[in-house]
Every structure is written in C-alpha cells, then in structure tokens.
Short mmCIF file of C-alpha atoms and ligand atoms in Angstrom, two decimals:
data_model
loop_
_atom_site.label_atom_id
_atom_site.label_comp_id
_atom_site.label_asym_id
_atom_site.label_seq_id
_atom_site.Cartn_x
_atom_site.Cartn_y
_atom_site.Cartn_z
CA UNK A 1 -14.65 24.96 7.10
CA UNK A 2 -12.83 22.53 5.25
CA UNK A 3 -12.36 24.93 2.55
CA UNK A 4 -10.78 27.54 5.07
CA UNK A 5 -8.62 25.39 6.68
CA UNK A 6 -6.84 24.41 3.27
CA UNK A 7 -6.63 28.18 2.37
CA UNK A 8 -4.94 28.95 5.67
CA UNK A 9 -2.60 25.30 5.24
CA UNK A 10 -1.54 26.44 1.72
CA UNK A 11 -0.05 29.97 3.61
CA UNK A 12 1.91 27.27 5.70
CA UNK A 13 2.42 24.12 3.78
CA UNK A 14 3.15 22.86 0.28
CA UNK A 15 -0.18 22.67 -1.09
CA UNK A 16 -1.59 23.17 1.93
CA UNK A 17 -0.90 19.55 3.35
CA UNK A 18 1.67 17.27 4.70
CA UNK A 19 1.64 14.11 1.51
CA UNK A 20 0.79 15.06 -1.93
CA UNK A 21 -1.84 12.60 -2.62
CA UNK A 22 -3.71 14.38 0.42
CA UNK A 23 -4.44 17.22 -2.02
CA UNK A 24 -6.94 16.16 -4.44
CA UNK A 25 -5.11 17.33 -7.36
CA UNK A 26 -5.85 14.53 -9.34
CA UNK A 27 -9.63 14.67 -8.86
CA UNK A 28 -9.43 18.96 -9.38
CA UNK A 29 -10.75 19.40 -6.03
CA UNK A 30 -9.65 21.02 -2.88
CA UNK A 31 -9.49 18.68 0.45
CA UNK A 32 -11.60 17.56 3.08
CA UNK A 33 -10.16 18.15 6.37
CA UNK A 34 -11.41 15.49 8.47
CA UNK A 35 -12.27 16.24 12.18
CA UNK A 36 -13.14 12.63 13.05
CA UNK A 37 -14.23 8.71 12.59
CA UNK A 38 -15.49 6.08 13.89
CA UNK A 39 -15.56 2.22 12.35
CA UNK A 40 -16.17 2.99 8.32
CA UNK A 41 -17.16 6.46 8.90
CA UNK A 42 -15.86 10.07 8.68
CA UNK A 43 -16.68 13.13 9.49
CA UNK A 44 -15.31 16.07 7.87
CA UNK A 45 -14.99 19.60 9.44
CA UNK A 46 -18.36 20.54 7.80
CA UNK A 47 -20.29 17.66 10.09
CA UNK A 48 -20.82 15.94 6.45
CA UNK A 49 -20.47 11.93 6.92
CA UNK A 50 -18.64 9.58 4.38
CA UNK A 51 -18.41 5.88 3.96
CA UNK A 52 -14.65 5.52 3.67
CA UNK A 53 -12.50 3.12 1.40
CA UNK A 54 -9.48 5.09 1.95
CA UNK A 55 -8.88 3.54 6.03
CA UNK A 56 -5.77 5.90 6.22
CA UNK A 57 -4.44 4.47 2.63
CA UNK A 58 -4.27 1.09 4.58
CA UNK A 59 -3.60 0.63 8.02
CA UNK A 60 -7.16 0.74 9.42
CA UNK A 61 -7.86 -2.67 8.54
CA UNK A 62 -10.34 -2.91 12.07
CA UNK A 63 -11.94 0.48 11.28
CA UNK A 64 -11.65 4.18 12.42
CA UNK A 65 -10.99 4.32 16.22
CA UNK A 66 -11.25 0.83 17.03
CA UNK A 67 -12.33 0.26 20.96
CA UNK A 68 -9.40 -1.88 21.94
CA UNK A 69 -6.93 -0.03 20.05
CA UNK A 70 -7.77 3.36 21.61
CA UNK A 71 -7.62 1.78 25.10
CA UNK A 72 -4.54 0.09 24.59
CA UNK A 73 -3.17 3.42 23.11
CA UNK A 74 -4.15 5.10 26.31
CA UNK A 75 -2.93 2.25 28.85
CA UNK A 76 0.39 3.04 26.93
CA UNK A 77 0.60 6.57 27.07
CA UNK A 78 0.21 6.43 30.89
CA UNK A 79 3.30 4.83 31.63
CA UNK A 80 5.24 7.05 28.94
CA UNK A 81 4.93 8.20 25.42
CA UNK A 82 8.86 7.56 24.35
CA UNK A 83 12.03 6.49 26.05
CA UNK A 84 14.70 5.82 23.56
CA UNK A 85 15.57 3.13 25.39
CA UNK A 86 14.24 -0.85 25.18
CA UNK A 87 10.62 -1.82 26.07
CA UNK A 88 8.91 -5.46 26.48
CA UNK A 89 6.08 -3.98 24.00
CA UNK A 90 8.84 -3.58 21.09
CA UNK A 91 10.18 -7.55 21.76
CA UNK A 92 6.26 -8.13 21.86
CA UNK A 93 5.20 -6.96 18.87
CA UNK A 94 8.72 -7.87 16.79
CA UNK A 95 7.74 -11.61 17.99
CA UNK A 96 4.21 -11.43 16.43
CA UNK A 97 5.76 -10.30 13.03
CA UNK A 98 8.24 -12.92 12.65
CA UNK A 99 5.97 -15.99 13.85
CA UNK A 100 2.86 -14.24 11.12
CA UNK A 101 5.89 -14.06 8.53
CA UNK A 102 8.45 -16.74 9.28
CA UNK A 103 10.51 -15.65 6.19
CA UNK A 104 11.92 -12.95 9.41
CA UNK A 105 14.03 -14.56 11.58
CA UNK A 106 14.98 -11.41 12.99
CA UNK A 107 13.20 -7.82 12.39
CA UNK A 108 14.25 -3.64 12.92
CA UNK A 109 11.46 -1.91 13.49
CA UNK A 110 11.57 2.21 12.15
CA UNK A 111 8.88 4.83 11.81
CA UNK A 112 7.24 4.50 8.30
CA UNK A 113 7.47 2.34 5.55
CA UNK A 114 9.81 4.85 3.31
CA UNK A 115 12.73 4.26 6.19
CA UNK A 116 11.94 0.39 6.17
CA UNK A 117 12.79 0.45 2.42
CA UNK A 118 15.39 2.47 2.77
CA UNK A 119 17.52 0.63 4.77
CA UNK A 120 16.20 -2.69 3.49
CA UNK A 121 18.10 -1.77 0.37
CA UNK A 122 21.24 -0.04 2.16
CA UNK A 123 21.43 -3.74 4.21
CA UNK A 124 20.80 -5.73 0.65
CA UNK A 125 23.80 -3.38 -1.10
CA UNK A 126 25.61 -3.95 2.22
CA UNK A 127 25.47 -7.76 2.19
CA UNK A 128 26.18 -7.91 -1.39
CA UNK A 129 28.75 -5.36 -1.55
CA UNK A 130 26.69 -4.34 -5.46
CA UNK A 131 25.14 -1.45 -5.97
CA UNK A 132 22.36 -1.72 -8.50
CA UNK A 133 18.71 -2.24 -7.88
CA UNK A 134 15.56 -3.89 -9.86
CA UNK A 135 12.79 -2.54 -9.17
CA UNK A 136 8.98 -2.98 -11.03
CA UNK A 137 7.13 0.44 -13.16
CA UNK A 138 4.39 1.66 -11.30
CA UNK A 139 5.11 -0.01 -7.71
CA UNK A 140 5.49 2.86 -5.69
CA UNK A 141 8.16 1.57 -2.61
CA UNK A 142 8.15 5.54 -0.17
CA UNK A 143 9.73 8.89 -1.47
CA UNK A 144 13.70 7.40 -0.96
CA UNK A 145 15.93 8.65 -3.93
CA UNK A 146 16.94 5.20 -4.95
CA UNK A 147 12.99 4.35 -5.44
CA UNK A 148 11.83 7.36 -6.77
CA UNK A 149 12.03 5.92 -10.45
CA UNK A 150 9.73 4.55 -12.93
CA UNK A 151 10.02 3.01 -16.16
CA UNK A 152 10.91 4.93 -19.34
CA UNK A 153 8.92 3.42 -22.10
CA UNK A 154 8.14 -0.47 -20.86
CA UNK A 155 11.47 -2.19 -21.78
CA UNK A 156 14.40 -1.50 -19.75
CA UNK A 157 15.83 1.92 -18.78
CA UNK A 158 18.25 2.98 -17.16
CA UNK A 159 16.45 4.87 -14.65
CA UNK A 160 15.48 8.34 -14.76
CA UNK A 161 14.05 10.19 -11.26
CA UNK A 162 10.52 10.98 -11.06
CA UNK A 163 11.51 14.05 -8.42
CA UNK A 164 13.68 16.30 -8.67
CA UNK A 165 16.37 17.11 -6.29
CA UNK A 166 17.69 13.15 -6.75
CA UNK A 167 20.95 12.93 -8.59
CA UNK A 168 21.58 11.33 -11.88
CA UNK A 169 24.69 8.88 -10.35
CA UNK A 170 21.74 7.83 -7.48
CA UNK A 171 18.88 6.95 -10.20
CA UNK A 172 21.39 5.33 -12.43
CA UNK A 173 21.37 2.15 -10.16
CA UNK A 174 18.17 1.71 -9.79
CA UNK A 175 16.97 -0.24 -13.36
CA UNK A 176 12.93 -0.50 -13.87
CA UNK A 177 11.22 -3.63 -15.37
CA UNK A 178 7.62 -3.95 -16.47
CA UNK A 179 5.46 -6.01 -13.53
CA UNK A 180 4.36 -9.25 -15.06
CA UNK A 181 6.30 -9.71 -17.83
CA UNK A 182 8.88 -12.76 -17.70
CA UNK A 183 10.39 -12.80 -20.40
CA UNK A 184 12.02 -9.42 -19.64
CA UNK A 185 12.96 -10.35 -16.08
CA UNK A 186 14.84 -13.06 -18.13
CA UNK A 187 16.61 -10.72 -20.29
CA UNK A 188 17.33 -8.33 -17.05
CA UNK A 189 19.25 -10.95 -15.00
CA UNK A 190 20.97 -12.37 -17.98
CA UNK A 191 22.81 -8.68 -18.56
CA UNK A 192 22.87 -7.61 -15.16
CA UNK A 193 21.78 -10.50 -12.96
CA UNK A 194 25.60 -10.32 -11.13
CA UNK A 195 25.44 -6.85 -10.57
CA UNK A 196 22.21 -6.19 -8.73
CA UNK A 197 22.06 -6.19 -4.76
CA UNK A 198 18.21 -6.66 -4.53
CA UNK A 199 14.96 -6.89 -6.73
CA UNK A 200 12.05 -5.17 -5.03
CA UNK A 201 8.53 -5.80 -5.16
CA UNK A 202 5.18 -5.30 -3.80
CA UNK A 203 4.01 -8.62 -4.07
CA UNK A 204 0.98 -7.35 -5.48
CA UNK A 205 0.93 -4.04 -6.87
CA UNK A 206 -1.09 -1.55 -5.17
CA UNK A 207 0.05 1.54 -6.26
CA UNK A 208 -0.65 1.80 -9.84
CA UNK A 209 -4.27 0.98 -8.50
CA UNK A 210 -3.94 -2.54 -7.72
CA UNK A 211 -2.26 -4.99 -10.23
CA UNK A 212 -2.27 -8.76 -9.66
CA UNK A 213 1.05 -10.77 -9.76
CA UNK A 214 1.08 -13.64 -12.36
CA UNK A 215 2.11 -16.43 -9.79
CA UNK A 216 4.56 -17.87 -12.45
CA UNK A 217 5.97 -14.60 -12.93
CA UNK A 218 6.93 -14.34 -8.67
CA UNK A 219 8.07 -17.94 -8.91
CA UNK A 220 10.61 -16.96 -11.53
CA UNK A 221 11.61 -13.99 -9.88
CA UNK A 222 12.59 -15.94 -6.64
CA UNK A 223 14.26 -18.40 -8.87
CA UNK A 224 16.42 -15.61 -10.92
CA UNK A 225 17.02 -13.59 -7.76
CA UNK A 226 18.44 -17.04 -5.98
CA UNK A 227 20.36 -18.29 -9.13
CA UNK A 228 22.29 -14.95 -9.40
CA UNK A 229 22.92 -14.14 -5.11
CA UNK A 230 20.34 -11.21 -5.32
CA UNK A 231 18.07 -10.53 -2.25
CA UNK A 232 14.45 -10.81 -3.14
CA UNK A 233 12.73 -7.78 -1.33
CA UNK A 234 9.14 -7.92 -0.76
CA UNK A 235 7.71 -4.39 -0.05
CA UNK A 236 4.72 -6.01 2.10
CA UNK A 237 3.35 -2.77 3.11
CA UNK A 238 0.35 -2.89 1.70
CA UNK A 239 -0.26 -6.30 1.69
CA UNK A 240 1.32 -7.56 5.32
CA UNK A 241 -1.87 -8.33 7.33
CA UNK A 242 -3.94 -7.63 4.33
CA UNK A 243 -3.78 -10.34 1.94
CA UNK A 244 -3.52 -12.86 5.13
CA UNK A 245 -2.34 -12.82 7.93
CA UNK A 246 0.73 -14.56 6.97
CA UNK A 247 0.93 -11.51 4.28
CA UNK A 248 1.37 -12.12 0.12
CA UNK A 249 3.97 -14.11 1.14
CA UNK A 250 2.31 -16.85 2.95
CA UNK A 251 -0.64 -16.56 0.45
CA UNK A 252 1.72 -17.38 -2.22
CA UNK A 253 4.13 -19.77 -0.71
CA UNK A 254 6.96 -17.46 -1.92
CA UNK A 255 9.96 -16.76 0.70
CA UNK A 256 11.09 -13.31 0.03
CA UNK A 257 14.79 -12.56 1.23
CA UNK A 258 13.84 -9.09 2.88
CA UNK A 259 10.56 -8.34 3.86
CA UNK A 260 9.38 -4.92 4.85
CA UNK A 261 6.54 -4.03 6.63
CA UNK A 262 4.63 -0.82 7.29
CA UNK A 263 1.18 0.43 8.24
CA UNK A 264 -0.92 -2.26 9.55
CA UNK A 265 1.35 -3.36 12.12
CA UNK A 266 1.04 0.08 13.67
CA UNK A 267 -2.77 0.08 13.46
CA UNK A 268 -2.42 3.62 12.28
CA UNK A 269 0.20 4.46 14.21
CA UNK A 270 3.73 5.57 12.55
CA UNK A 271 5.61 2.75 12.12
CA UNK A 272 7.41 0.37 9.79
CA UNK A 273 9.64 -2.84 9.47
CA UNK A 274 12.54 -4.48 7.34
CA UNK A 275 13.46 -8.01 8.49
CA UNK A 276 14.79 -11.14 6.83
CA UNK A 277 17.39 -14.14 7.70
CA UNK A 278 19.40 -14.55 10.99
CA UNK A 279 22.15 -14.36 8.43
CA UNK A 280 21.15 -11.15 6.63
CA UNK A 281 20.25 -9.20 9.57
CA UNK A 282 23.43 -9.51 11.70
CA UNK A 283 24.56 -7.28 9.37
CA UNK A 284 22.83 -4.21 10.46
CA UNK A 285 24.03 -2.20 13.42
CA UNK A 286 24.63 -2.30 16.35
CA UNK A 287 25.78 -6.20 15.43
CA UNK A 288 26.97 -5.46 11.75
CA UNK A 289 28.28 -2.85 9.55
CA UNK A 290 25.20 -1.33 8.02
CA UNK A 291 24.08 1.73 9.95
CA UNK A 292 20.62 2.40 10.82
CA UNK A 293 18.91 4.00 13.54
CA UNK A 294 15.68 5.92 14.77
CA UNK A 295 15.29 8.04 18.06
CA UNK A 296 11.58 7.17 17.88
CA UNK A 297 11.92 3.67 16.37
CA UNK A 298 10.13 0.87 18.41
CA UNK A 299 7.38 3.96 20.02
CA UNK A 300 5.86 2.62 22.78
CA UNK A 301 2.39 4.14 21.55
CA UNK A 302 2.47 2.65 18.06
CA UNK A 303 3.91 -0.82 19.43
CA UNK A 304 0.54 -0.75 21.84
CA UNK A 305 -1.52 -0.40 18.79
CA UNK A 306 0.08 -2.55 16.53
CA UNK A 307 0.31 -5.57 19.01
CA UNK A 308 -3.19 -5.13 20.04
CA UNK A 309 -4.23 -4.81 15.84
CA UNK A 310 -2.35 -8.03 15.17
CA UNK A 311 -4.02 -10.08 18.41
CA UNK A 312 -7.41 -9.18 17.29
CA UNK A 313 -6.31 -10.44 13.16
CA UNK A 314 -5.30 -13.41 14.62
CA UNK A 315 -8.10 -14.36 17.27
CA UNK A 316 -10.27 -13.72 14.31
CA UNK A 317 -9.15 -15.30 11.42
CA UNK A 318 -12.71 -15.46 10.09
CA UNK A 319 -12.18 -11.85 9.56
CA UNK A 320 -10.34 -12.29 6.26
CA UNK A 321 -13.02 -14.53 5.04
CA UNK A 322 -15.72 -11.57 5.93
CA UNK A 323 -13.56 -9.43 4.14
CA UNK A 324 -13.12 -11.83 0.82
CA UNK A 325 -17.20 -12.08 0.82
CA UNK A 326 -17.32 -8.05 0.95
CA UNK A 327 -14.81 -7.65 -1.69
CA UNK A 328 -16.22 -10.18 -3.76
CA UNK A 329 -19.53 -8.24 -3.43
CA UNK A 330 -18.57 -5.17 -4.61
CA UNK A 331 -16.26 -6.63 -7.70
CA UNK A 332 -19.42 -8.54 -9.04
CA UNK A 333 -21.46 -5.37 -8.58
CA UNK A 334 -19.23 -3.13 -9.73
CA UNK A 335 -18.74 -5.49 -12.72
CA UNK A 336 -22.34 -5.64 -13.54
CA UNK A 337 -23.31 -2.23 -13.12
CA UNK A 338 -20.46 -1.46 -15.53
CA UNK A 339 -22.63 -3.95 -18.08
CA UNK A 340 -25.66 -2.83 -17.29
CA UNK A 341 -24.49 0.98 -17.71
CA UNK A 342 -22.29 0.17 -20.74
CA UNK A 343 -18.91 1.13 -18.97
CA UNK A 344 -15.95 -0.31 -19.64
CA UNK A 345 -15.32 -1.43 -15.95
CA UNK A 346 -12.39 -3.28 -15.14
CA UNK A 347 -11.61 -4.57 -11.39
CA UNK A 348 -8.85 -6.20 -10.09
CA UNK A 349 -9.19 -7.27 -6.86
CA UNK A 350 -7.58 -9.54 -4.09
CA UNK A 351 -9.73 -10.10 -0.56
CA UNK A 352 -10.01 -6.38 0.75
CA UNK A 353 -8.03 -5.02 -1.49
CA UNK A 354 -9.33 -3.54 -4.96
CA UNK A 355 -9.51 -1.45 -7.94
CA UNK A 356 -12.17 -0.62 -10.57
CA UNK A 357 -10.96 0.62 -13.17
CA UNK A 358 -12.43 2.58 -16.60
CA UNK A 359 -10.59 0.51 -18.89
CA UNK A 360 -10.84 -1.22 -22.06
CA UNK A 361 -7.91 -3.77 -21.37
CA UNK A 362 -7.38 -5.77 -18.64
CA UNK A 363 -4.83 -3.96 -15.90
CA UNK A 364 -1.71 -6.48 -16.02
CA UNK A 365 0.57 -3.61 -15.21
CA UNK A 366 1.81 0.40 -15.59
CA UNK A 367 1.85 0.37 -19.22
CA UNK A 368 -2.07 -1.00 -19.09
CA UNK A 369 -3.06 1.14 -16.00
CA UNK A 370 -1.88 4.52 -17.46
CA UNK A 371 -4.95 3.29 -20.30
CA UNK A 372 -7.33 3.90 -18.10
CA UNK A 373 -9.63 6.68 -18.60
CA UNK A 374 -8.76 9.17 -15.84
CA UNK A 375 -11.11 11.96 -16.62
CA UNK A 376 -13.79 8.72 -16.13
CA UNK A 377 -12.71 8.06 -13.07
CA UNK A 378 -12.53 12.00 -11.92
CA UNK A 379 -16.58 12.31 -12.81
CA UNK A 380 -16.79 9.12 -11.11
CA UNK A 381 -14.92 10.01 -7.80
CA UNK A 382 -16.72 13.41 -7.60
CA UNK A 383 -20.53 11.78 -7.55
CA UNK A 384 -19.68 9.41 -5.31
CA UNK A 385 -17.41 12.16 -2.76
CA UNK A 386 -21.11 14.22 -3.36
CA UNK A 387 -23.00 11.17 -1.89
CA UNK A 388 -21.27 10.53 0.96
CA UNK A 389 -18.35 7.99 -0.19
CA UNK A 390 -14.78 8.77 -0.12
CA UNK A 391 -12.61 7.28 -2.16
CA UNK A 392 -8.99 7.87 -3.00
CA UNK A 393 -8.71 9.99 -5.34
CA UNK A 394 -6.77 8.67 -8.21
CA UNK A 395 -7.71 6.13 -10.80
CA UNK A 396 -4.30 4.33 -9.23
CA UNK A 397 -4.83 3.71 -6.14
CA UNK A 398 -6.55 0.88 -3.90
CA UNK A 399 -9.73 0.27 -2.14
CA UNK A 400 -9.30 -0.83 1.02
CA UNK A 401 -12.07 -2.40 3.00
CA UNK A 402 -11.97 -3.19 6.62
CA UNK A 403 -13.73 -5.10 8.99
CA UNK A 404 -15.57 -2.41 10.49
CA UNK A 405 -17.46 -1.96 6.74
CA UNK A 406 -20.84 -2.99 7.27
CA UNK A 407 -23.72 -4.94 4.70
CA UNK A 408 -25.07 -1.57 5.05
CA UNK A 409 -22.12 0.17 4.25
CA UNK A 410 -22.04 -1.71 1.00
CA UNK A 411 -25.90 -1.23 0.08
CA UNK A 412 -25.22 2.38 0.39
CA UNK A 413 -22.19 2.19 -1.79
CA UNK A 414 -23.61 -0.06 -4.27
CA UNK A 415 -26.80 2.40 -4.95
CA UNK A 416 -23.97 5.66 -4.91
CA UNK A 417 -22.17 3.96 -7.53
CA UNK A 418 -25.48 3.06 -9.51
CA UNK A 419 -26.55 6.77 -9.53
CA UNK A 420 -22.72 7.70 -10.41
CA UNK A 421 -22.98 5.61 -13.24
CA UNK A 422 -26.21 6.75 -14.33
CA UNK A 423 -24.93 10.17 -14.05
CA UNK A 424 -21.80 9.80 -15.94
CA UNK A 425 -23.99 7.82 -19.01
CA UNK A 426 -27.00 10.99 -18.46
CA UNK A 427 -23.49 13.53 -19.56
CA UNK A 428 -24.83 15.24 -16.11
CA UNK A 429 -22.87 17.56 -14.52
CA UNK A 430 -21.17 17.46 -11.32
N1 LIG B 1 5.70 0.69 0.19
C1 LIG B 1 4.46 0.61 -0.25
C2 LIG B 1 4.03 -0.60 -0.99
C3 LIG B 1 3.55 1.64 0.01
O1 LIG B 1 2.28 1.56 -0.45
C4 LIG B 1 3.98 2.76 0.74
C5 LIG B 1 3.06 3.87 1.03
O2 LIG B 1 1.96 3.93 0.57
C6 LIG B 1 5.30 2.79 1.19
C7 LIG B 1 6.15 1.75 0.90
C8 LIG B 1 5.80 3.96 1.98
O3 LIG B 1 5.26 3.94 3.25
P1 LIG B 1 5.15 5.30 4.10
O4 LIG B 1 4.16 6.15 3.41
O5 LIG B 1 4.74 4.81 5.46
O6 LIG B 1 6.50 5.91 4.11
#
C-alpha cells in the first residue's frame, strides 16, 4: 500500500511528498507511508510495526499520540480551531518559553522553525542596520534563501547557494565558517567582525548528524559576537526542550542574543519561535520597524499541545535523566558492537540526542562528517528498516529518543543492530 500511495503522490507532488528528506533518496528506497502511532511505535499502511528514532525529526519528545496531548488537542478544537485574533493559550505558552529560557524577555511565536529564522535574522539586520551573516557548514537553519548555504572547501567562502532559485546578491551575505574551529572564527571577525548583523548557530549541530560544540569554541563565539555588536543567534530547534529543559543554552551557561525555537514547543504541532531582549524585540512590528506577521501564528491547537508538552517536561524533570540513561545505553552498545564486529563506529551523542556514525575519525564537524561511509550506513539503515526499526535515513541526521522508548524498545534495537552488523561483516545482501 505504501508503495501505491507514493506512485499515486509522485503524479501529484515533487517526489511524491511534501519535505525532501521524506523520500528516502538517500537510503535508495521508496517511502513508508505511515497510517499511525502510538508511544515509540508506528504503523505503516502495510500494518508492519517499527520502533521509531525518527519522533517526527524531533518534536515527539513524549512519544507518538501522547494521552494528554491528544485530549488537550481536542478540549482546544472545541472552542475553535483559529481566530486570528489574541488567545490566553498564546500568552500561556509564550510565558513558559521565556521563564524555561530566560535569555527571552519577550518572544513572537510563527508556524515552523524556517519562519522563526527567518525573521530572527530580518530583526538582527534590522537592529544592526548590517547586512551580512555568519553562519556554521553543515548546520542546517530551514529552507530561507539567506540560510540555504554551506561551506565551499572548509576555510571561508563567500557563500554559494545550495538551491537554486536563490540569487547570487542574497547568498553573498551570508559567509560560512567551519563548526568548531576557533581559530577561524578569530580570523572571521577580525575581517568582517563590523559588518555582520548576526552569527547563527545550532548550539549543537544536529544536522550534519549530530556534532558536539567544543564549549571553548561557544564561549569565544559569544565573546567575538559581543566585542564586535553582532547578535548571537541560537537556532534551538532541535535542542530547546531536548538538551534540558532550559535548552543548550541553559546546559551551557551561554546567553544567546536571539533564540529561536521550533518543534518541541508545539508537541508536533506546526509551530515555531524567535525571541530575545526587551530591547531587541521592540523592534519587531506592530511596536518596531521590522515587519513580521502570520495569519495562523499563535494556533490555538498547536499552543494546546505545546503548553500541555512543556507542563509534563517540567513536572517531570526526571525525564531527562531517563532519557541520558537510554542514550547512554545505546552509545556504549553501539560502541561495542562496532568492536566486537570490527566497524569503525563512531557516536556522538548528547542525552536523547545521537548519531552513530561509520567513521574512521572522530565527527568534530562537516568536513569530518562528509568522511563517513554513506554506502555503510545505507546497508545499515536497510537491515534495521527490514527488522522493524526506523531510522532516519541519512548518515546525517539525529536519533532522537523519547520518553515513551521503552527497556524493551532498546533490547529489540540492540539485537536489530547486532544482526545488522553481522550482516553487513557476512557481505549479505539486503
Ligand atoms: N533549525 C533547525 C536546527 C532545524 O533542525 C530545522 C528543521 O529540521 C529548522 C531550523 C527548520 O524548521 P522547520 O522544518 O520547522 O521549518
């Protein structure tokens, strides 16, 4: 059925579905169309179950269909599914964000992470009144023009799109720096240090498969970013709600600027967040000069979930410590299966969030990720999708695990990857 559906999608759609990654093209395969979940579990339109890592590429920190959620959804949607007008649910939830993340004094909240990036850097250029950007290879910050640009060869480029359709002039102020690596940040904001609005970051990288920050290296880069009057973005959409509750941010000590939010805070719902000083944000409209605005922003549906997602993180803080013991579990396995099967197994991993990698080298960064050995992971992905685990399907992306994973959950994914391994060692085929 799956296999239909994506035939008849592909008449309709761009490769048959609605975000690239959805496709499988990475992994050669065609898509599973899923027809439901509950907690860690999927079912796909075949009736075939999966253990799933993927938790809608991160906001499904609770699980699939969480009880509370769904009811508070539905207590919502009674009284009205969108007004365009003020609620008590948006002040609700815009409250919870800026007391988890104090670095907010004062938040927007849009419709998807992409927008909250968007106009994060339209409000940075705005306030500065400069036009360039810094951004890091291989963090991925939504499909926005400005962002849309990677590194050239590791040292400094001018930027060149990674889409087309985005022209020259845009990319040309958006210059690309290698994660981790000071001493180029140094050279950066020595040549162009008085010219940049904002530097933007995911805190830690989760897009290149995830890549941990050097702490030095995010001290510095609040240091430069203060020394030369740019704004210090952190792209906490991964991370908000993830990493802690108080987000990379509070697990660092590091006071970002700008912070932007996205899919946890709308516990699956659409929905996404930029916020920063009192200072900062009076700029943006109605109050200031930099425009923004969203017929949907502030959904009562996805402020319902999000609030409800956020009161259950809090009243269980012990959560993050369950999901540091389960992530810790599967690096050490992962680690010694890799020994015992004699693969060059690589994982970087903070609390539910994680990568293994077939590498060599350790994974400090895009130059180091693009080393791993994709075809690896493609064998890899493909015995594990066969026995019931889905993964995402790309040597460079994250793991996410979520409360609703069970010690069960990871037995059964600890003997898939054992036979996966053994398979990939055996040469058998898939
Ligand atoms: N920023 C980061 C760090 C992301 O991982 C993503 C999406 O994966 C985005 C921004 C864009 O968010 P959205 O897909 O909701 O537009």
């Amino acid at each position: 059925k799956s296999g239909d559906l994506y035939e008849k999608s592909k008449q309709i759609m761009p490769g048959g579905v609605n975000s690239p990654v959805r496709a499988f093209r990475s992994v050669g395969l065609t898509p599973l169309f899923i027809k439901k979940a509950q907690e860690a579990r999927i079912i796909d339109m075949d009736g075939k179950e999966y253990i799933d890592y993927v938790g809608s590429w991160g906001p499904l920190i609770l699980g699939h269909a969480h009880q509370q959620i769904v009811a508070e959804i539905k207590r919502a949607a009674k009284d009205g599914i969108s007004f365009g007008a003020p609620t008590e649910r948006e002040y609700l939830l815009g409250k919870m964000l800026i007391e988890a993340l104090p670095s907010m004094e004062v938040i927007r909240l849009v419709n998807s992470g992409t927008e909250a990036v968007m106009s994060a850097l339209r409000l940075a250029r705005g306030y500065t009144g400069r036009d360039k950007i810094l951004k890091f290879a291989g963090c991925y910050h939504g499909h926005s023009d400005g962002v849309l640009v990677r590194a050239g060869s590791g040292a400094l480029t001018l930027g060149h799109p990674d889409s087309a359709g985005i022209p020259k002039d845009y990319a040309q102020n958006t210059l690309v720096a290698a994660y981790n690596d000071g001493e180029q940040l140094e050279r950066i904001f020595r040549k162009y240090g008085n010219e940049l609005a904002a530097v933007i970051i995911e805190p830690v990288a989760a897009n290149m498969g995830v890549v941990l920050p050097k702490v030095e290296f995010l001290r510095r880069l609040r240091e430069l970013a203060s020394l030369f009057g740019v704004l210090l973005i952190f792209d906490e959409v991964i991370t908000g709600f993830r990493i802690s509750y108080g987000g990379a941010q509070g697990y660092y000590g590091i006071r970002p600027d700008i912070t932007v939010l996205g899919k946890i805070i709308g516990g699956g719902m659409p929905v996404g967040a930029y916020g920063g000083s009192r200072e900062i944000m009076k700029m943006v409209s109605p109050e200031g000069a930099v425009y923004q605005a969203g017929t949907l922003s502030g959904n009562p549906i996805a402020m319902a979930a999000g609030i409800k997602t956020l009161e259950i993180l809090k009243a269980t803080p012990e959560l993050y410590e369950q999901l540091e013991l389960m992530g810790n579990e599967l690096e050490t396995s992962f680690h010694n299966l890799g020994q015992k099967y004699q693969l060059p197994v690589k994982v970087n991993r903070l609390g539910s969030l994680l990568s293994l990698f077939f590498s060599d080298h350790q994974v400090v960064d895009y130059k180091t990720a693009m080393q791993a050995d994709s075809s690896l992971f493609t064998r890899y992905f493909r015995y594990m999708l066969q026995a019931g685990i889905y993964l995402a399907p790309s040597q460079f992306e994250a793991m996410f695990i979520s409360g609703a994973h069970t010690q069960q959950d990871l037995i059964e994914t600890l003997a898939s990857v054992e036979q996966s391994f053994q398979k990939i060692t055996a040469n058998a085929p898939h």
